[in-house]
Coordinates of C-alpha atoms and ligand atoms in Angstrom, one line a residue:
M1 CA 100.9 93.7 122.1
T2 CA 104.3 95.1 121.2
A3 CA 104.9 96.5 117.8
L4 CA 107.0 94.4 115.3
L5 CA 110.0 96.8 115.4
E6 CA 109.6 98.3 118.8
D7 CA 112.6 100.5 119.6
K8 CA 114.7 99.2 116.8
V9 CA 117.1 101.7 115.2
C10 CA 116.9 101.5 111.4
V11 CA 118.5 103.3 108.5
V12 CA 116.5 103.5 105.2
T13 CA 118.1 104.9 102.1
G14 CA 116.1 106.6 99.3
A15 CA 113.4 107.3 101.8
N16 CA 112.0 110.5 100.2
R17 CA 109.7 108.7 97.7
G18 CA 108.7 105.3 96.3
I19 CA 109.4 102.1 98.2
G20 CA 111.8 103.7 100.6
R21 CA 109.2 106.2 101.8
A22 CA 106.7 103.4 102.4
V23 CA 109.4 101.4 104.3
A24 CA 110.3 104.4 106.5
R25 CA 106.6 105.1 107.3
L26 CA 105.8 101.4 108.1
F27 CA 108.9 101.0 110.3
V28 CA 107.9 104.1 112.3
A29 CA 104.4 102.8 112.6
E30 CA 105.8 99.5 113.9
G31 CA 107.8 101.3 116.7
A32 CA 111.2 101.8 115.1
C33 CA 113.3 104.9 115.2
V34 CA 114.2 105.5 111.6
Y35 CA 117.1 107.4 110.2
A36 CA 115.7 108.3 106.7
C37 CA 118.2 109.1 104.0
A38 CA 117.8 111.2 100.9
R39 CA 120.0 113.3 98.7
R40 CA 117.9 116.5 98.2
D41 CA 117.8 118.9 101.2
G42 CA 114.2 119.3 102.5
S43 CA 112.9 116.3 100.5
L44 CA 112.1 114.5 103.8
D45 CA 110.3 117.4 105.4
A46 CA 106.8 116.0 104.8
L47 CA 107.8 112.6 106.1
V48 CA 109.3 114.1 109.3
G49 CA 106.0 116.1 109.7
D50 CA 103.9 112.9 109.3
C51 CA 106.1 110.6 111.5
G52 CA 107.4 113.1 114.1
P53 CA 111.0 114.3 114.6
E54 CA 111.6 112.0 117.5
R55 CA 110.8 108.9 115.4
L56 CA 112.1 109.9 112.0
V57 CA 115.5 111.6 111.7
P58 CA 116.5 113.0 108.3
L59 CA 120.0 112.5 106.9
Y60 CA 121.0 114.1 103.7
F61 CA 123.7 112.7 101.4
D62 CA 124.1 111.2 98.0
V63 CA 124.7 107.5 98.3
T64 CA 127.7 107.7 95.9
D65 CA 129.4 110.2 98.3
T66 CA 131.1 107.8 100.7
K67 CA 132.3 110.6 103.0
G68 CA 128.7 111.8 103.4
M69 CA 127.5 108.3 104.0
K70 CA 130.2 107.7 106.6
A71 CA 129.2 110.9 108.5
A72 CA 125.6 109.7 108.5
F73 CA 126.4 106.3 110.0
L74 CA 128.7 108.0 112.6
Q75 CA 125.7 110.2 113.6
V76 CA 123.6 107.1 114.1
R77 CA 126.4 105.6 116.2
K78 CA 126.8 108.8 118.3
E79 CA 123.1 109.3 118.9
Q80 CA 122.0 105.7 119.3
G81 CA 125.1 103.6 119.9
R82 CA 123.5 100.8 117.8
L83 CA 121.9 99.9 114.5
D84 CA 119.4 97.1 114.2
A85 CA 118.4 97.3 110.5
L86 CA 119.7 98.8 107.2
V87 CA 117.3 99.0 104.3
N88 CA 119.6 99.5 101.3
N89 CA 116.9 100.7 99.0
A90 CA 118.2 103.7 97.0
G91 CA 118.6 102.7 93.3
I92 CA 118.3 103.8 89.7
M93 CA 117.2 102.1 86.5
K94 CA 118.6 103.0 83.1
D95 CA 117.7 101.1 80.0
A96 CA 120.0 100.5 77.0
L97 CA 120.0 97.9 74.3
I98 CA 123.1 95.8 73.7
G99 CA 125.3 97.7 71.3
M100 CA 124.1 101.1 72.7
I101 CA 125.4 100.7 76.2
A102 CA 127.8 103.6 77.0
P103 CA 130.5 103.0 79.6
E104 CA 129.2 106.1 81.5
L105 CA 125.8 104.5 81.9
V106 CA 127.4 101.3 83.3
S107 CA 129.4 103.3 85.8
E108 CA 126.4 105.4 86.9
V109 CA 124.2 102.4 87.4
F110 CA 126.8 100.3 89.2
E111 CA 127.9 103.2 91.4
V112 CA 124.4 103.6 92.8
N113 CA 123.1 100.1 92.7
V114 CA 126.2 98.1 93.6
S115 CA 129.1 100.3 95.0
A116 CA 126.8 102.4 97.3
T117 CA 125.0 99.2 98.4
I118 CA 128.4 97.7 99.4
A119 CA 129.5 100.9 101.1
A120 CA 126.3 101.1 103.3
L121 CA 126.5 97.4 104.0
Q122 CA 130.1 97.9 105.3
F123 CA 129.2 100.8 107.5
A124 CA 126.2 99.0 108.9
A125 CA 128.1 95.8 109.4
G126 CA 130.7 97.7 111.4
L127 CA 128.1 98.7 114.0
M128 CA 126.1 95.4 113.9
R129 CA 129.2 93.2 114.5
R130 CA 130.0 95.0 117.7
Q131 CA 126.6 94.4 119.1
G132 CA 126.3 90.8 117.7
S133 CA 123.1 91.4 115.9
G134 CA 121.4 93.2 113.0
S135 CA 119.6 92.8 109.7
I136 CA 120.7 94.2 106.4
I137 CA 118.1 94.2 103.6
N138 CA 119.5 94.8 100.1
F139 CA 117.5 95.6 97.0
S140 CA 117.7 93.3 94.1
S141 CA 114.9 92.9 91.5
I142 CA 113.0 90.2 89.6
V143 CA 115.1 91.5 86.7
G144 CA 118.3 90.7 88.6
V145 CA 117.2 87.1 89.1
E146 CA 115.4 86.4 85.8
G147 CA 117.0 89.0 83.4
V148 CA 115.0 90.9 80.8
A149 CA 115.7 92.2 77.3
G150 CA 116.7 95.9 77.2
Q151 CA 117.9 96.1 80.7
A152 CA 121.2 94.2 80.6
V153 CA 123.0 96.8 82.8
Y154 CA 120.3 97.2 85.4
A155 CA 119.9 93.4 85.5
A156 CA 123.6 92.9 86.0
S157 CA 123.7 95.5 88.8
K158 CA 120.8 93.8 90.6
G159 CA 122.3 90.3 89.9
A160 CA 125.5 91.6 91.6
V161 CA 123.3 92.5 94.6
V162 CA 122.1 88.8 94.8
A163 CA 125.8 87.6 94.9
L164 CA 126.7 90.3 97.4
T165 CA 123.9 89.3 99.7
K166 CA 124.8 85.6 99.6
A167 CA 128.5 86.3 100.2
A168 CA 127.9 88.8 102.9
A169 CA 125.4 86.6 104.7
K170 CA 128.0 83.8 104.9
E171 CA 130.7 86.2 106.1
L172 CA 128.6 87.9 108.8
A173 CA 126.5 85.0 110.1
P174 CA 129.1 84.1 112.8
Q175 CA 128.7 87.6 114.2
G176 CA 125.0 87.4 114.3
V177 CA 124.4 89.8 111.4
R178 CA 121.8 88.7 108.9
V179 CA 121.9 89.8 105.2
N180 CA 118.9 89.2 102.9
A181 CA 117.7 90.9 99.7
V182 CA 114.2 91.6 98.3
A183 CA 113.5 91.1 94.6
P184 CA 110.5 93.2 93.8
G185 CA 108.5 92.6 90.6
F186 CA 106.4 95.5 89.1
I187 CA 105.9 98.0 91.9
D188 CA 103.9 101.1 91.1
T189 CA 106.5 103.9 91.6
D190 CA 108.1 106.6 89.5
L191 CA 110.9 104.2 88.7
F192 CA 108.5 101.6 87.3
R193 CA 106.4 104.2 85.5
S194 CA 109.5 105.5 83.7
I195 CA 109.3 102.6 81.3
G196 CA 106.4 104.3 79.6
E197 CA 102.6 103.8 79.5
K198 CA 102.6 101.0 77.0
R199 CA 105.1 98.8 78.8
V200 CA 103.4 99.5 82.1
E201 CA 100.2 98.1 80.6
G202 CA 102.0 95.1 79.2
A203 CA 103.8 94.4 82.5
S204 CA 100.5 94.7 84.5
G205 CA 99.0 91.9 82.3
N206 CA 101.9 89.7 83.2
V207 CA 101.2 89.5 86.9
G208 CA 99.6 86.2 88.0
M209 CA 97.9 88.0 90.9
G210 CA 96.4 90.5 88.5
R211 CA 97.7 93.7 89.9
L212 CA 100.8 95.8 90.2
G213 CA 102.6 95.7 93.5
T214 CA 102.5 98.7 95.8
P215 CA 105.3 100.2 97.8
D216 CA 103.5 98.9 100.9
D217 CA 103.7 95.3 99.6
V218 CA 107.5 95.6 99.6
A219 CA 107.6 97.6 102.9
R220 CA 105.8 94.7 104.7
A221 CA 108.3 92.2 103.5
C222 CA 111.1 94.5 104.7
A223 CA 109.5 94.8 108.1
F224 CA 109.5 91.0 108.4
L225 CA 113.2 90.8 107.4
A226 CA 114.1 93.6 109.8
S227 CA 112.1 92.1 112.7
D228 CA 112.9 89.2 115.1
L229 CA 110.3 87.1 113.2
S230 CA 113.0 86.4 110.7
D231 CA 115.9 85.9 113.2
Y232 CA 117.0 82.6 111.6
V233 CA 116.7 83.8 108.0
T234 CA 119.8 84.9 106.2
G235 CA 121.3 84.8 102.7
Q236 CA 117.8 84.7 101.1
I237 CA 116.4 86.5 98.1
L238 CA 112.8 87.2 98.8
G239 CA 110.7 87.7 95.6
I240 CA 107.8 90.2 96.0
D241 CA 106.1 90.0 92.7
G242 CA 102.6 88.5 92.8
S243 CA 103.8 85.8 90.4
A244 CA 105.0 88.2 87.7
R245 CA 106.6 87.1 84.5
V246 CA 109.4 89.2 82.9
Ligands
NAP1 N1 109.6 99.9 91.4 C1 109.9 98.7 90.9 O1 109.1 98.1 90.1 C2 111.1 98.0 91.4 C3 111.3 96.7 91.1 C4 112.4 96.0 91.5 C5 113.4 96.7 92.3 N2 113.2 98.0 92.6 C6 114.2 98.6 93.4 O2 113.6 99.2 94.5 C7 114.4 100.3 94.9 C8 113.5 101.5 95.1 O3 112.8 101.8 93.8 P1 111.6 102.7 93.6 O4 110.7 102.0 92.7 O5 111.1 103.2 94.9 O6 112.3 103.9 92.9 P2 112.1 105.5 92.9 O7 110.6 105.8 93.2 O8 112.7 106.0 91.6 O9 112.9 106.0 94.2 C9 114.3 105.8 94.1 C10 114.9 106.4 95.4 O10 116.3 106.2 95.4 C11 116.9 107.5 95.6 N3 118.2 107.6 94.9 C12 118.6 107.3 93.7 N4 119.9 107.6 93.4 C13 120.3 108.2 94.6 C14 121.6 108.7 95.0 N5 122.6 108.7 94.2 N6 121.7 109.1 96.3 C15 120.7 109.0 97.2 N7 119.5 108.6 96.8 C16 119.3 108.1 95.6 C17 115.9 108.5 95.0 O11 116.2 109.8 95.4 P3 115.8 111.1 94.5 O12 114.3 111.3 94.8 O13 116.7 112.2 95.0 O14 116.0 110.7 93.0 C18 114.6 107.9 95.5 O15 114.4 108.2 96.8 C19 115.5 100.5 93.9 O16 116.7 99.9 94.3 C20 114.9 99.8 92.7 O17 115.9 99.3 91.8 C21 112.1 98.7 92.2

């Protein structure tokens, strides 16, 4: 039986930890060649060691550095001549109550979660349009769909990703390029744990399925969206939340 992502060329941002690392690992296990992106030199060494340098190629750049990002996509084009999937995972979460929201915080969150997501989508779409196929997976959040008190900025950035995904899916469908987003709930990573122990406990009690999500739960949904199993699925926002309430 062939693997789900046999010989697909994929780019995964934020691949050094959390959900992005789980995605990169699973994609390699499913037969893909993964260009794993991170901003800190050497932070992908362990992953390269686990997956093998012929299957996992590290690319180092900050996603807010458009020149660095462009060079990375040019390297993929030069080495592979194609791109089958982009997992636009890198993101940050910063909380601020209304009345306490500094403009700098808005810029920082939107630069990473929205502007960099658009930049990567554009570079990927450039390659995918030429070949007439490809799957772009953006990262929204349950918070971007439902909203939550105390996270107006983060929620707005992830809501923008929903709108971006739907608009880009319509624009790129005629060229065979699919664009979907995942909207994870409470996934046990550094980002989620940064809300503090008390809120982590509260959130866990608000999941219908009775447990926090794992990075692998999200990675499996991404594998489906990157694979040909979803080849007629576009413009969708896929919740991965075990029936969580925010
Ligand atoms: N965990 C959840 O419950 C949850 C729920 C909904 C949505 N999400 C979304 O899922 C995605 C992954 O989250 P996670 O929980 O895995 O978070 P995480 O553990 O904090 O990992 C975030 C990743 O993004 C990278 N990153 C952040 N800013 C970057 C930048 N400027 N340039 C390059 N890389 C950057 C980080 O790199 P460094 O290691 O260098 O910081 C890290 O690899 C995010 O988009 C997040 O908003 C998460």
